XYZ file of C-alpha atoms in Angstrom:
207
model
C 28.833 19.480 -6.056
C 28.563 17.045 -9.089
C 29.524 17.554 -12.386
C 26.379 17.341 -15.037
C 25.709 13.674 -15.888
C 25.465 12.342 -19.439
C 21.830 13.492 -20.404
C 20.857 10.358 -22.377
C 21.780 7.389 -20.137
C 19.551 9.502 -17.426
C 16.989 10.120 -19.671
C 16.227 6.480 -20.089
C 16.592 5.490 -16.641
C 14.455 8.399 -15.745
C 12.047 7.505 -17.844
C 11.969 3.798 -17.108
C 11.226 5.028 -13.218
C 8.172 7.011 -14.547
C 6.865 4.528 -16.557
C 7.080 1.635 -13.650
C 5.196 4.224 -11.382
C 2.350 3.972 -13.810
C 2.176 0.525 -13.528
C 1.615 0.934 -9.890
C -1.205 -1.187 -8.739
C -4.399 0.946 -7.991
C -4.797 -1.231 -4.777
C -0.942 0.690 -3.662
C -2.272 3.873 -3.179
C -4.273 5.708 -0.361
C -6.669 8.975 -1.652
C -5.042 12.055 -0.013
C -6.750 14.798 -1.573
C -9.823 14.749 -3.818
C -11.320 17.824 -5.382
C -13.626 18.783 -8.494
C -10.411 19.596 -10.834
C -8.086 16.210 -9.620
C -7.738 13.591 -7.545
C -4.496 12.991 -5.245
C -2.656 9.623 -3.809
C -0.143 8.430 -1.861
C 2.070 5.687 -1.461
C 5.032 5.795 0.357
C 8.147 6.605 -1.436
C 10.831 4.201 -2.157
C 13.727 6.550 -2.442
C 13.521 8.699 0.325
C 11.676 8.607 3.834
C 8.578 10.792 2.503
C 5.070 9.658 0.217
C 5.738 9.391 -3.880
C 2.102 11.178 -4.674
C 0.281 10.540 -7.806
C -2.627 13.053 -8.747
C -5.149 12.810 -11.951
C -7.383 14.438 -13.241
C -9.045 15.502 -16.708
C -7.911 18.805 -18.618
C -9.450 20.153 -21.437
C -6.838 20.777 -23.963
C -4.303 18.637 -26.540
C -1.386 16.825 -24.842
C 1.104 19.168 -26.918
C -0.397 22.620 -25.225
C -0.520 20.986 -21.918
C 2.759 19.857 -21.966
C 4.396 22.925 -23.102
C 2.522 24.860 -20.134
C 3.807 22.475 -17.696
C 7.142 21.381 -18.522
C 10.443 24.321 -18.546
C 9.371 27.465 -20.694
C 8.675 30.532 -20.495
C 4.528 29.395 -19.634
C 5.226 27.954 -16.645
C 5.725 31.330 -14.938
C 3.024 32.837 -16.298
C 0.717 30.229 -14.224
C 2.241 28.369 -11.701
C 1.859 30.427 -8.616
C 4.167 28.274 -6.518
C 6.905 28.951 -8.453
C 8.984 32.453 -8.107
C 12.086 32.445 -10.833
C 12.857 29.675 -13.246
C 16.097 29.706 -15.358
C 17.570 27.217 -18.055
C 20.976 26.650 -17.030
C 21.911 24.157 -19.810
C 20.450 22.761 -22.640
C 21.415 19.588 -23.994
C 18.823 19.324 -27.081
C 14.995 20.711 -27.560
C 13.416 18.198 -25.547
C 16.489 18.271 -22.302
C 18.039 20.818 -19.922
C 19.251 21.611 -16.293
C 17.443 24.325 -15.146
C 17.205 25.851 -11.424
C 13.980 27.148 -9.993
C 12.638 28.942 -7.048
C 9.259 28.143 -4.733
C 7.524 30.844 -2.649
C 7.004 29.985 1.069
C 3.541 28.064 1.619
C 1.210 27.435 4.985
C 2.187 31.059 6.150
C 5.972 30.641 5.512
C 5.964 27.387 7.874
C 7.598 26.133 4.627
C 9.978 28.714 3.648
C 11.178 29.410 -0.243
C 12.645 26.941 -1.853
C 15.233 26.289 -4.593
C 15.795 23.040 -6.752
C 18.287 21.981 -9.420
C 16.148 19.720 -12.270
C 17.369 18.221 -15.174
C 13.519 17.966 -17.453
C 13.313 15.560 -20.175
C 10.379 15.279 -22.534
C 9.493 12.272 -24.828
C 6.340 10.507 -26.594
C 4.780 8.217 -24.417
C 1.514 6.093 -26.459
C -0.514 8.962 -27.993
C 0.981 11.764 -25.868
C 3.600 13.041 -24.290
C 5.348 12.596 -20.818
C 7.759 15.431 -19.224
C 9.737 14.804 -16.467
C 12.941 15.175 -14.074
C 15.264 14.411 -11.692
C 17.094 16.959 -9.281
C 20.906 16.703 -9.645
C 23.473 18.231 -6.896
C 24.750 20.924 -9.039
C 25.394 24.756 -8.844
C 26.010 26.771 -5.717
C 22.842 27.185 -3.171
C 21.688 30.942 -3.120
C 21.625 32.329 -0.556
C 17.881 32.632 1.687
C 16.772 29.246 0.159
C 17.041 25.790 1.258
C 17.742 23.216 -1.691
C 15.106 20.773 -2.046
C 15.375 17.575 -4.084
C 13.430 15.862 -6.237
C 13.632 12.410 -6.179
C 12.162 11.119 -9.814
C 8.556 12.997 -11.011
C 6.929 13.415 -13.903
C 3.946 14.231 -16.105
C 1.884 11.578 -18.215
C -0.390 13.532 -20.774
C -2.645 11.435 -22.776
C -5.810 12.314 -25.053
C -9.023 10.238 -23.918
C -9.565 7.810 -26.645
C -13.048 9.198 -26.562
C -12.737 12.656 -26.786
C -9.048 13.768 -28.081
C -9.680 16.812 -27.487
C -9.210 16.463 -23.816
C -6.431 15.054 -22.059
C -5.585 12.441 -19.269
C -3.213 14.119 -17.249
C -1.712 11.848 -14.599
C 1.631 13.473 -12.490
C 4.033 11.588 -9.851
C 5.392 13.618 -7.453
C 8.014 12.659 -4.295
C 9.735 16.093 -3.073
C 11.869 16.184 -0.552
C 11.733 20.099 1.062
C 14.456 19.321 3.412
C 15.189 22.029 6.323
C 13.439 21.305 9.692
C 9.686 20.580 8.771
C 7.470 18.569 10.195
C 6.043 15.766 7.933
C 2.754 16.441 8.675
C 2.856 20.423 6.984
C 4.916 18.518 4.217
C 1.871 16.521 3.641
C -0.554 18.885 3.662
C 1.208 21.262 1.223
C 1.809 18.628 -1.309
C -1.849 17.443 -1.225
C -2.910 21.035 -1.682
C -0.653 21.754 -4.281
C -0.771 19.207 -6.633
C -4.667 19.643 -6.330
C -4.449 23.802 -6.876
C -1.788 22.586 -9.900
C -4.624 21.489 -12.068
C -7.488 24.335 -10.987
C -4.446 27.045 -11.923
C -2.908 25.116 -15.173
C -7.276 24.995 -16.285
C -7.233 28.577 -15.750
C -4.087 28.938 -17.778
C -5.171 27.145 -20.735
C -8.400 28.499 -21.222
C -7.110 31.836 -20.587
């Protein structure tokens, strides 16, 4: 088990990672998952042996409210039906913390509950805001969970230049689950997910 890193040297790096994802070349990426709320890629990742996925999709709301339903708080509970417990184990300053969540089973438990270690960073980024994370080995496993790990994700969350009242929100997502899965239920989960993330964080906001 490490010790907790230096927050700010892993904040930049962090968000240096996010930032070259959105450079990616549109050409890099293969629709997985398209639905009326978002749209869903993949690439395959360059950390780990599974995809990096990038889903999009328009919300209706300011980057701020988005944000602060989406990133660690106590909102994210409220909405976020994949996720069971959430708790801030350190906080490092308004905008950085360790915090260790939970994940309820998915495609009838083939995927059982999950647990992950994150340490969430939120800065500007052009007009809006981006929030995201790393996991970090840290804290004892619980016991009926399997630690995942996420390899670098995050949030973009930019107002259309056109209409600032809505919001470009563009996420990049490479979990590892870990346990004894096959890849092709990983796949399908995260598709669905990320695409049910943005029908249930619409219903949230309008709520």
């Amino acid at each position: 088990m490490d010790p907790l890193p230096n927050p700010s040297p892993l904040a930049t790096r962090l968000r240096n990672t996010l930032v070259r994802y959105h450079g990616i070349a549109d050409g890099e990426w293969r629709v997985a998952k398209k639905t009326k709320d978002a749209t869903v890629w993949r690439k395959p990742s360059e950390e780990f042996s599974g995809y990096l996925y990038k889903a999009q999709g328009v919300v209706e709301d300011v980057a701020n409210r988005i944000v602060d339903h989406i990133r660690p708080g106590p909102y994210r509970l409220d909405w976020d039906s994949l996720m069971t417990s959430m708790d801030i184990l350190e906080t490092f300053e308004e905008n950085c913390c360790v915090m260790r969540y939970t994940t309820a089973g998915q495609l009838w438990n083939i995927i059982a509950p999950r647990e992950f270690v994150d340490f969430s960073y939120t800065t500007n980024y052009a007009d809006g805001l981006l929030t995201c994370g790393i996991s970090l080995d840290y804290e004892e496993v619980r016991p009926n969970f399997v630690r995942g790990f996420n390899h670098p994700c995050g949030w973009f969350c930019v107002p259309l230049k056109d209409c600032p009242s809505h919001s470009l929100l563009t996420g990049y997502i490479q979990t590892e689950l870990r346990g004894m899965l096959p890849q092709s239920a990983v796949d399908t989960a995260m598709s669905s997910t990320l695409a049910n993330f943005y029908s249930d964080l619409k219903k949230a906001l309008k709520s």
